[in-house]
PDB file of C-alpha atoms in Angstrom:
ATOM      1  CA  LYS A   1     -27.002  60.756 -17.889  1.00 55.00           C
ATOM      2  CA  ASP A   2     -26.979  64.219 -19.437  1.00 61.00           C
ATOM      3  CA  PHE A   3     -23.459  64.299 -20.939  1.00 62.00           C
ATOM      4  CA  ASP A   4     -20.658  61.828 -21.324  1.00 72.00           C
ATOM      5  CA  LYS A   5     -17.085  62.832 -20.504  1.00 76.00           C
ATOM      6  CA  ALA A   6     -16.109  63.958 -24.006  1.00 76.00           C
ATOM      7  CA  ILE A   7     -19.211  66.084 -24.513  1.00 79.00           C
ATOM      8  CA  ALA A   8     -18.796  67.701 -21.086  1.00 82.00           C
ATOM      9  CA  GLU A   9     -15.113  68.508 -21.721  1.00 83.00           C
ATOM     10  CA  VAL A  10     -15.702  69.886 -25.219  1.00 84.00           C
ATOM     11  CA  THR A  11     -18.626  71.979 -23.984  1.00 85.00           C
ATOM     12  CA  ASN A  12     -16.324  73.422 -21.317  1.00 86.00           C
ATOM     13  CA  LEU A  13     -13.676  74.308 -23.927  1.00 86.00           C
ATOM     14  CA  VAL A  14     -16.291  75.880 -26.209  1.00 86.00           C
ATOM     15  CA  ASN A  15     -17.689  77.903 -23.307  1.00 88.00           C
ATOM     16  CA  ASN A  16     -14.140  79.184 -22.716  1.00 89.00           C
ATOM     17  CA  GLY A  17     -13.856  80.454 -26.297  1.00 89.00           C
ATOM     18  CA  TYR A  18     -11.986  77.667 -28.086  1.00 87.00           C
ATOM     19  CA  LYS A  19     -12.919  77.293 -31.762  1.00 87.00           C
ATOM     20  CA  GLU A  20     -10.640  74.427 -32.884  1.00 86.00           C
ATOM     21  CA  ILE A  21     -10.394  71.251 -30.823  1.00 85.00           C
ATOM     22  CA  VAL A  22      -8.698  67.891 -31.392  1.00 85.00           C
ATOM     23  CA  LEU A  23      -9.899  64.871 -29.398  1.00 83.00           C
ATOM     24  CA  PHE A  24      -7.561  61.918 -28.936  1.00 82.00           C
ATOM     25  CA  GLY A  25      -8.891  58.567 -27.753  1.00 77.00           C
ATOM     26  CA  ALA A  26     -12.519  59.308 -28.620  1.00 76.00           C
ATOM     27  CA  LEU A  27     -12.913  56.757 -31.446  1.00 77.00           C
ATOM     28  CA  GLY A  28     -13.070  52.996 -31.538  1.00 72.00           C
ATOM     29  CA  GLY A  29     -13.317  52.280 -27.837  1.00 71.00           C
ATOM     30  CA  GLU A  30     -15.185  49.415 -26.290  1.00 76.00           C
ATOM     31  CA  ARG A  31     -18.557  51.116 -26.716  1.00 79.00           C
ATOM     32  CA  LEU A  32     -19.781  52.034 -30.175  1.00 85.00           C
ATOM     33  CA  SER A  33     -22.413  54.291 -28.606  1.00 84.00           C
ATOM     34  CA  HIS A  34     -19.685  56.636 -27.305  1.00 81.00           C
ATOM     35  CA  THR A  35     -17.956  56.771 -30.687  1.00 86.00           C
ATOM     36  CA  LEU A  36     -21.240  57.642 -32.403  1.00 88.00           C
ATOM     37  CA  ALA A  37     -22.051  60.241 -29.729  1.00 86.00           C
ATOM     38  CA  ASN A  38     -18.627  61.854 -30.251  1.00 86.00           C
ATOM     39  CA  ILE A  39     -19.194  62.040 -34.015  1.00 91.00           C
ATOM     40  CA  GLN A  40     -22.679  63.444 -33.439  1.00 91.00           C
ATOM     41  CA  MET A  41     -21.176  66.049 -31.087  1.00 89.00           C
ATOM     42  CA  LEU A  42     -18.551  67.162 -33.605  1.00 90.00           C
ATOM     43  CA  CYS A  43     -21.295  67.595 -36.221  1.00 94.00           C
ATOM     44  CA  ASN A  44     -23.340  69.678 -33.800  1.00 92.00           C
ATOM     45  CA  TYR A  45     -20.428  72.009 -33.060  1.00 91.00           C
ATOM     46  CA  THR A  46     -19.454  72.162 -36.745  1.00 93.00           C
ATOM     47  CA  LYS A  47     -22.897  73.608 -37.472  1.00 94.00           C
ATOM     48  CA  LYS A  48     -22.055  76.326 -34.929  1.00 92.00           C
ATOM     49  CA  GLY A  49     -18.837  77.236 -36.762  1.00 91.00           C
ATOM     50  CA  LEU A  50     -16.290  75.265 -34.719  1.00 90.00           C
ATOM     51  CA  THR A  51     -13.734  72.773 -36.008  1.00 90.00           C
ATOM     52  CA  ILE A  52     -13.421  69.523 -34.116  1.00 89.00           C
ATOM     53  CA  THR A  53     -11.250  66.613 -35.224  1.00 88.00           C
ATOM     54  CA  VAL A  54     -11.480  63.245 -33.508  1.00 87.00           C
ATOM     55  CA  VAL A  55      -8.348  61.081 -33.729  1.00 84.00           C
ATOM     56  CA  GLY A  56      -8.459  57.302 -33.348  1.00 81.00           C
ATOM     57  CA  MET A  57      -5.831  54.613 -33.727  1.00 79.00           C
ATOM     58  CA  ASN A  58      -6.001  54.489 -37.517  1.00 81.00           C
ATOM     59  CA  GLU A  59      -8.461  57.148 -38.594  1.00 85.00           C
ATOM     60  CA  MET A  60      -9.426  60.740 -38.051  1.00 88.00           C
ATOM     61  CA  VAL A  61     -12.924  62.208 -38.252  1.00 92.00           C
ATOM     62  CA  THR A  62     -14.052  65.770 -38.786  1.00 93.00           C
ATOM     63  CA  ALA A  63     -17.113  67.401 -40.322  1.00 96.00           C
ATOM     64  CA  ILE A  64     -17.984  70.314 -42.567  1.00 95.00           C
ATOM     65  CA  HIS A  65     -21.242  72.264 -42.725  1.00 97.00           C
ATOM     66  CA  ASN A  66     -21.948  74.500 -45.742  1.00 97.00           C
ATOM     67  CA  ASP A  67     -18.181  74.654 -46.186  1.00 94.00           C
ATOM     68  CA  TYR A  68     -15.185  72.868 -47.683  1.00 93.00           C
ATOM     69  CA  ILE A  69     -12.007  71.150 -46.552  1.00 92.00           C
ATOM     70  CA  VAL A  70      -8.751  70.898 -48.493  1.00 90.00           C
ATOM     71  CA  PHE A  71      -6.219  68.075 -48.156  1.00 88.00           C
ATOM     72  CA  SER A  72      -2.520  68.300 -49.029  1.00 86.00           C
ATOM     73  CA  PRO A  73      -1.178  66.353 -52.037  1.00 89.00           C
ATOM     74  CA  SER A  74       1.014  64.445 -49.548  1.00 85.00           C
ATOM     75  CA  MET A  75      -2.021  62.742 -47.981  1.00 86.00           C
ATOM     76  CA  LYS A  76      -2.223  58.994 -48.506  1.00 88.00           C
ATOM     77  CA  GLY A  77      -4.807  56.321 -47.863  1.00 90.00           C
ATOM     78  CA  TYR A  78      -8.573  56.376 -47.838  1.00 91.00           C
ATOM     79  CA  ILE A  79     -11.207  59.025 -47.247  1.00 94.00           C
ATOM     80  CA  SER A  80     -14.958  58.559 -46.812  1.00 95.00           C
ATOM     81  CA  VAL A  81     -17.693  61.182 -46.909  1.00 97.00           C
ATOM     82  CA  ILE A  82     -20.941  60.433 -45.083  1.00 96.00           C
ATOM     83  CA  VAL A  83     -24.060  62.584 -44.790  1.00 97.00           C
ATOM     84  CA  HIS A  84     -25.109  63.778 -41.335  1.00 96.00           C
ATOM     85  CA  GLY A  85     -28.827  64.511 -41.559  1.00 94.00           C
ATOM     86  CA  ASP A  86     -31.239  63.575 -44.319  1.00 96.00           C
ATOM     87  CA  LYS A  87     -29.266  64.959 -47.248  1.00 97.00           C
ATOM     88  CA  ALA A  88     -26.424  67.203 -48.333  1.00 97.00           C
ATOM     89  CA  ASN A  89     -26.812  69.314 -51.480  1.00 98.00           C
ATOM     90  CA  GLY A  90     -24.131  70.653 -53.767  1.00 98.00           C
ATOM     91  CA  VAL A  91     -21.453  68.114 -52.861  1.00 98.00           C
ATOM     92  CA  ASN A  92     -18.242  68.436 -54.850  1.00 98.00           C
ATOM     93  CA  ILE A  93     -15.232  66.141 -54.503  1.00 97.00           C
ATOM     94  CA  ASN A  94     -12.104  66.962 -56.500  1.00 97.00           C
ATOM     95  CA  GLY A  95      -8.495  65.800 -56.518  1.00 97.00           C
ATOM     96  CA  LEU A  96      -9.374  62.315 -55.260  1.00 96.00           C
ATOM     97  CA  LYS A  97      -9.689  59.026 -57.154  1.00 97.00           C
ATOM     98  CA  TYR A  98     -13.465  59.382 -57.435  1.00 97.00           C
ATOM     99  CA  THR A  99     -14.927  62.828 -58.055  1.00 97.00           C
ATOM    100  CA  LEU A 100     -18.403  64.267 -57.652  1.00 96.00           C
ATOM    101  CA  ASP A 101     -19.797  67.414 -59.216  1.00 97.00           C
ATOM    102  CA  ASN A 102     -22.727  69.192 -57.560  1.00 97.00           C
ATOM    103  CA  VAL A 103     -24.349  65.976 -56.295  1.00 96.00           C
ATOM    104  CA  THR A 104     -26.987  65.515 -53.599  1.00 97.00           C
ATOM    105  CA  LEU A 105     -25.979  62.824 -51.112  1.00 96.00           C
ATOM    106  CA  THR A 106     -28.538  61.173 -48.857  1.00 95.00           C
ATOM    107  CA  ASN A 107     -28.244  59.282 -45.593  1.00 93.00           C
ATOM    108  CA  ASP A 108     -29.708  56.095 -47.062  1.00 93.00           C
ATOM    109  CA  PHE A 109     -27.094  55.486 -49.779  1.00 90.00           C
ATOM    110  CA  ALA A 110     -23.371  55.541 -48.969  1.00 86.00           C
ATOM    111  CA  LEU A 111     -21.971  56.942 -52.206  1.00 88.00           C
ATOM    112  CA  GLY A 112     -18.916  58.563 -50.592  1.00 89.00           C
ATOM    113  CA  LEU A 113     -17.190  55.513 -49.057  1.00 91.00           C
ATOM    114  CA  SER A 114     -13.591  54.414 -49.654  1.00 91.00           C
ATOM    115  CA  ASN A 115     -12.349  57.189 -51.902  1.00 95.00           C
ATOM    116  CA  GLU A 116      -8.571  57.542 -52.208  1.00 94.00           C
ATOM    117  CA  PHE A 117      -5.947  60.260 -52.069  1.00 93.00           C
ATOM    118  CA  ILE A 118      -3.995  60.303 -55.371  1.00 95.00           C
ATOM    119  CA  GLY A 119      -1.166  62.773 -54.791  1.00 93.00           C
ATOM    120  CA  GLU A 120      -3.191  65.841 -55.750  1.00 94.00           C
ATOM    121  CA  GLU A 121      -4.720  68.547 -53.601  1.00 92.00           C
ATOM    122  CA  GLY A 122      -8.042  67.042 -52.512  1.00 93.00           C
ATOM    123  CA  ARG A 123     -11.117  69.111 -51.844  1.00 94.00           C
ATOM    124  CA  VAL A 124     -14.492  68.150 -50.399  1.00 96.00           C
ATOM    125  CA  GLU A 125     -17.266  70.749 -50.436  1.00 96.00           C
ATOM    126  CA  VAL A 126     -20.899  70.852 -49.389  1.00 97.00           C
ATOM    127  CA  LYS A 127     -23.085  73.851 -50.243  1.00 97.00           C
ATOM    128  CA  ASP A 128     -26.071  72.909 -48.076  1.00 98.00           C
ATOM    129  CA  GLY A 129     -25.749  70.286 -45.372  1.00 97.00           C
ATOM    130  CA  THR A 130     -23.278  68.524 -43.125  1.00 97.00           C
ATOM    131  CA  LEU A 131     -20.729  65.914 -44.137  1.00 97.00           C
ATOM    132  CA  ILE A 132     -18.751  63.634 -41.854  1.00 96.00           C
ATOM    133  CA  ILE A 133     -15.229  63.201 -43.239  1.00 96.00           C
ATOM    134  CA  ILE A 134     -13.326  60.051 -42.209  1.00 93.00           C
ATOM    135  CA  PHE A 135      -9.750  59.644 -43.403  1.00 88.00           C
ATOM    136  CA  SER A 136      -6.623  57.647 -42.729  1.00 81.00           C
ATOM    137  CA  LYS A 137      -4.659  59.093 -39.838  1.00 68.00           C
ATOM    138  CA  GLN A 138      -1.874  61.229 -41.242  1.00 63.00           C
ATOM    139  CA  ILE A 139       1.124  62.732 -39.499  1.00 54.00           C
ATOM    140  CA  GLN A 140       1.035  65.577 -42.053  1.00 53.00           C
ATOM    141  CA  TYR A 141      -2.511  66.487 -41.057  1.00 58.00           C
ATOM    142  CA  LEU A 142      -1.713  66.241 -37.347  1.00 55.00           C
ATOM    143  CA  ILE A 143       1.183  68.658 -37.797  1.00 48.00           C
ATOM    144  CA  LEU A 144      -1.138  71.047 -39.631  1.00 51.00           C
ATOM    145  CA  ILE A 145      -3.526  71.155 -36.675  1.00 51.00           C
ATOM    146  CA  LEU A 146      -0.902  71.360 -33.907  1.00 50.00           C
ATOM    147  CA  LYS A 147      -1.976  74.937 -33.157  1.00 49.00           C
ATOM    148  CA  THR A 148      -5.347  73.780 -31.857  1.00 49.00           C
ATOM    149  CA  THR A 149      -6.545  72.674 -28.430  1.00 47.00           C
ATOM    150  CA  TYR A 150      -6.065  69.024 -27.522  1.00 48.00           C
ATOM    151  CA  LEU A 151      -8.190  66.869 -25.300  1.00 47.00           C
ATOM    152  CA  PHE A 152      -7.057  63.360 -24.361  1.00 48.00           C
ATOM    153  CA  LEU A 153      -9.855  61.055 -23.212  1.00 46.00           C
TER     154      LEU A 153
END
């Protein structure tokens, strides 16, 4: 099949001019293949300048491409950073338990797993590449993105 439901719906929203989209129910279902396809899709659209956040039962996933993301000091729990593609250059992580300074991450060594929010403003940056950002679901973050378009699957 050409597109699954989530990809078809997001493509429709993008074609109608939406730039920020939040997907609910698109993580952790019965089929891992759909979860991976949804993460792959959000990376694809991130490279085109859109912001997509996928919300599951316990976690949220977004991506950054040649960009950065900032997290409020009120965030709690875990955050993981995973490379999408072969490598990501110029990765900086600040304001979290474990920091990185201008590091190259590769897709064959998971250096960015299980970091922690520590009550400071957290920042994850990549200068060249795409990073998948997985973090504990937070009401504070959901409130921050309430202005976006929602899609329940």
